PDB file of C-alpha atoms in Angstrom:
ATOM      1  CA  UNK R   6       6.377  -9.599  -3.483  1.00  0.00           C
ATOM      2  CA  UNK R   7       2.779  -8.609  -4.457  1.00  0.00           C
ATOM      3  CA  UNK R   8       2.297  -5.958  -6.695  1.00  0.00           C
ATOM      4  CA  UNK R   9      -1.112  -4.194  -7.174  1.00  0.00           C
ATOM      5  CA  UNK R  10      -1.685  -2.084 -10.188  1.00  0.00           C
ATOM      6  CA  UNK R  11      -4.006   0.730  -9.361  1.00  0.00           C
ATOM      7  CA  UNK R  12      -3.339   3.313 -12.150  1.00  0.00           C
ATOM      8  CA  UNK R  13      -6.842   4.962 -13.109  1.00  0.00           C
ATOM      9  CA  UNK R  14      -8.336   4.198  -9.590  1.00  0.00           C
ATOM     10  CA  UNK R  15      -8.902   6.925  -7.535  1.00  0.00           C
ATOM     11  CA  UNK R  16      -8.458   6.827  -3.757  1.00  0.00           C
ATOM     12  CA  UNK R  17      -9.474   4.755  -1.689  1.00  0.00           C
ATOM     13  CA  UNK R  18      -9.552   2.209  -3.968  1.00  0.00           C
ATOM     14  CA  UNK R  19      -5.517   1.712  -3.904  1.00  0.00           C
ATOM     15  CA  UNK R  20      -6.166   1.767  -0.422  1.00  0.00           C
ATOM     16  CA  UNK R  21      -8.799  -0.897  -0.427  1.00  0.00           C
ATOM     17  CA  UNK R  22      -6.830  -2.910  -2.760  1.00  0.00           C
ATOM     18  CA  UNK R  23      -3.312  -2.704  -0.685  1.00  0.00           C
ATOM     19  CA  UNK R  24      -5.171  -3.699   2.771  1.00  0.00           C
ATOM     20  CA  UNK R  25      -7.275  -6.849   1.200  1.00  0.00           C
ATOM     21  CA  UNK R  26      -3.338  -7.966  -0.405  1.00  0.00           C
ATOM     22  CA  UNK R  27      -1.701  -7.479   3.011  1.00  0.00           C
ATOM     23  CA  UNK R  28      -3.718  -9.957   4.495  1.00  0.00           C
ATOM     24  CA  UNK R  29      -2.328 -12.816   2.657  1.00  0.00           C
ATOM     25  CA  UNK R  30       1.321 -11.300   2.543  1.00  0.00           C
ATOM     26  CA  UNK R  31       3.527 -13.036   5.397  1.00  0.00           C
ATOM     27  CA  UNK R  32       4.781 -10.553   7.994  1.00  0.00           C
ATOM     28  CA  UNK R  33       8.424  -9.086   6.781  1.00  0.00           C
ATOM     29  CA  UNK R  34       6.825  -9.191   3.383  1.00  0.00           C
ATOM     30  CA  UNK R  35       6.269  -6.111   0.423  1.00  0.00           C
ATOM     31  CA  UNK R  36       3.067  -5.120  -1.651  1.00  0.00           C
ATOM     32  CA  UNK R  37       3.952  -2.828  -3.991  1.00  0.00           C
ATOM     33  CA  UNK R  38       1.150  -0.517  -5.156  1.00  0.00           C
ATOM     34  CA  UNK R  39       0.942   1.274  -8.784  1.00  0.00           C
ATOM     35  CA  UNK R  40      -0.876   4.125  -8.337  1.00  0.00           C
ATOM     36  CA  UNK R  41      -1.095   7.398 -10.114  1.00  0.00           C
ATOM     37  CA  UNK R  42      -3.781   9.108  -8.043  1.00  0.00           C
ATOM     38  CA  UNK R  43      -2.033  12.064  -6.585  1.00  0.00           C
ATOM     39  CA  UNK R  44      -3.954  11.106  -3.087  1.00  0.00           C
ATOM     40  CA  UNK R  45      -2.590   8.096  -3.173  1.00  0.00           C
ATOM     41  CA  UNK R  46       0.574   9.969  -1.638  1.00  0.00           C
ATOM     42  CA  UNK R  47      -1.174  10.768   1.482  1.00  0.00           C
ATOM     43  CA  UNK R  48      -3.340   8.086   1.583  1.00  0.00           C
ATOM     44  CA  UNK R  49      -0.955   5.588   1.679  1.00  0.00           C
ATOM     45  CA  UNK R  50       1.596   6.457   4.052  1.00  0.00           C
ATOM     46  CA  UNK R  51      -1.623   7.294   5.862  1.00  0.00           C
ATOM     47  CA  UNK R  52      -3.029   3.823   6.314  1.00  0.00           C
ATOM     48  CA  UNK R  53       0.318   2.688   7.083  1.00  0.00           C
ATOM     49  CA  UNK R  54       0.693   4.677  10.029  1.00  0.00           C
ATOM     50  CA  UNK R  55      -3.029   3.902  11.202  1.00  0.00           C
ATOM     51  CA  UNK R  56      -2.534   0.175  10.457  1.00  0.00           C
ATOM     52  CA  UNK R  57       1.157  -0.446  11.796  1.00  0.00           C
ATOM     53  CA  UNK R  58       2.507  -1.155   8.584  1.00  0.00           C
ATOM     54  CA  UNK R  59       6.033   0.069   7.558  1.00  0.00           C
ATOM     55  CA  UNK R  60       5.665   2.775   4.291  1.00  0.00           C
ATOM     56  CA  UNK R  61       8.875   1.799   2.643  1.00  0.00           C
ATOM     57  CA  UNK R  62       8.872   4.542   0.116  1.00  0.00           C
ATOM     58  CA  UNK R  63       7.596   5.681  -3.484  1.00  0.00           C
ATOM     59  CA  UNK R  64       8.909   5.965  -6.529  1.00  0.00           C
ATOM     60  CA  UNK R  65       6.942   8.128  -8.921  1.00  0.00           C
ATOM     61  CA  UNK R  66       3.557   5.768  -8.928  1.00  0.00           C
ATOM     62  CA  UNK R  67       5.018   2.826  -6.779  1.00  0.00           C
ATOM     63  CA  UNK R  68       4.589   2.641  -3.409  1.00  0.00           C
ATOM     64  CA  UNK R  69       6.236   0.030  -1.567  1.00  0.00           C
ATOM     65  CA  UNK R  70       4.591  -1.445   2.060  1.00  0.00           C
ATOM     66  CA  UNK R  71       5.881  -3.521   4.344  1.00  0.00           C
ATOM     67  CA  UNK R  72       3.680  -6.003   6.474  1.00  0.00           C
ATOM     68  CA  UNK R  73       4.480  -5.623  10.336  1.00  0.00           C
ATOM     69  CA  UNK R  74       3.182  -7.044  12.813  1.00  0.00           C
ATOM     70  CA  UNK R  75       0.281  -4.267  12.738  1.00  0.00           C
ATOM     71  CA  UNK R  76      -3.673  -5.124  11.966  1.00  0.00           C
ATOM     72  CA  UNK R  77      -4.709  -6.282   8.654  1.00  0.00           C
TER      73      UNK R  77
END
């Protein structure tokens, strides 16, 4: 498991950082994203959805991503 910690970034840098880390995370795999900007809630479970990923869930500033077998 990656983990990516974004607190003090404002979106779209979590964003950013989570799709550059998917890339070299093996498909079934989790990057889990600190983040306290309150867009990241959106912003997140946005790209997810737009990129085929699975949006596991949050917990307070973590997020937790899945790679599918979406785009990178």
């Amino acid at each position: 498991m990656t983990t990516l910690d974004c607190r003090g970034q404002r979106c779209p840098l979590p964003v950013i950082a989570l799709a550059k880390a998917i890339r070299d995370t093996p498909v079934g795999g989790i990057v889990r994203v600190l983040a306290d900007d309150p867009a990241a809630a959106g912003d997140i479970p946005a790209w997810c959805r737009m990129k085929g990923h699975e949006f596991v869930g949050r917990s307070g500033v973590t997020f937790e991503v899945r790679r599918s077998g979406g785009t990178t």
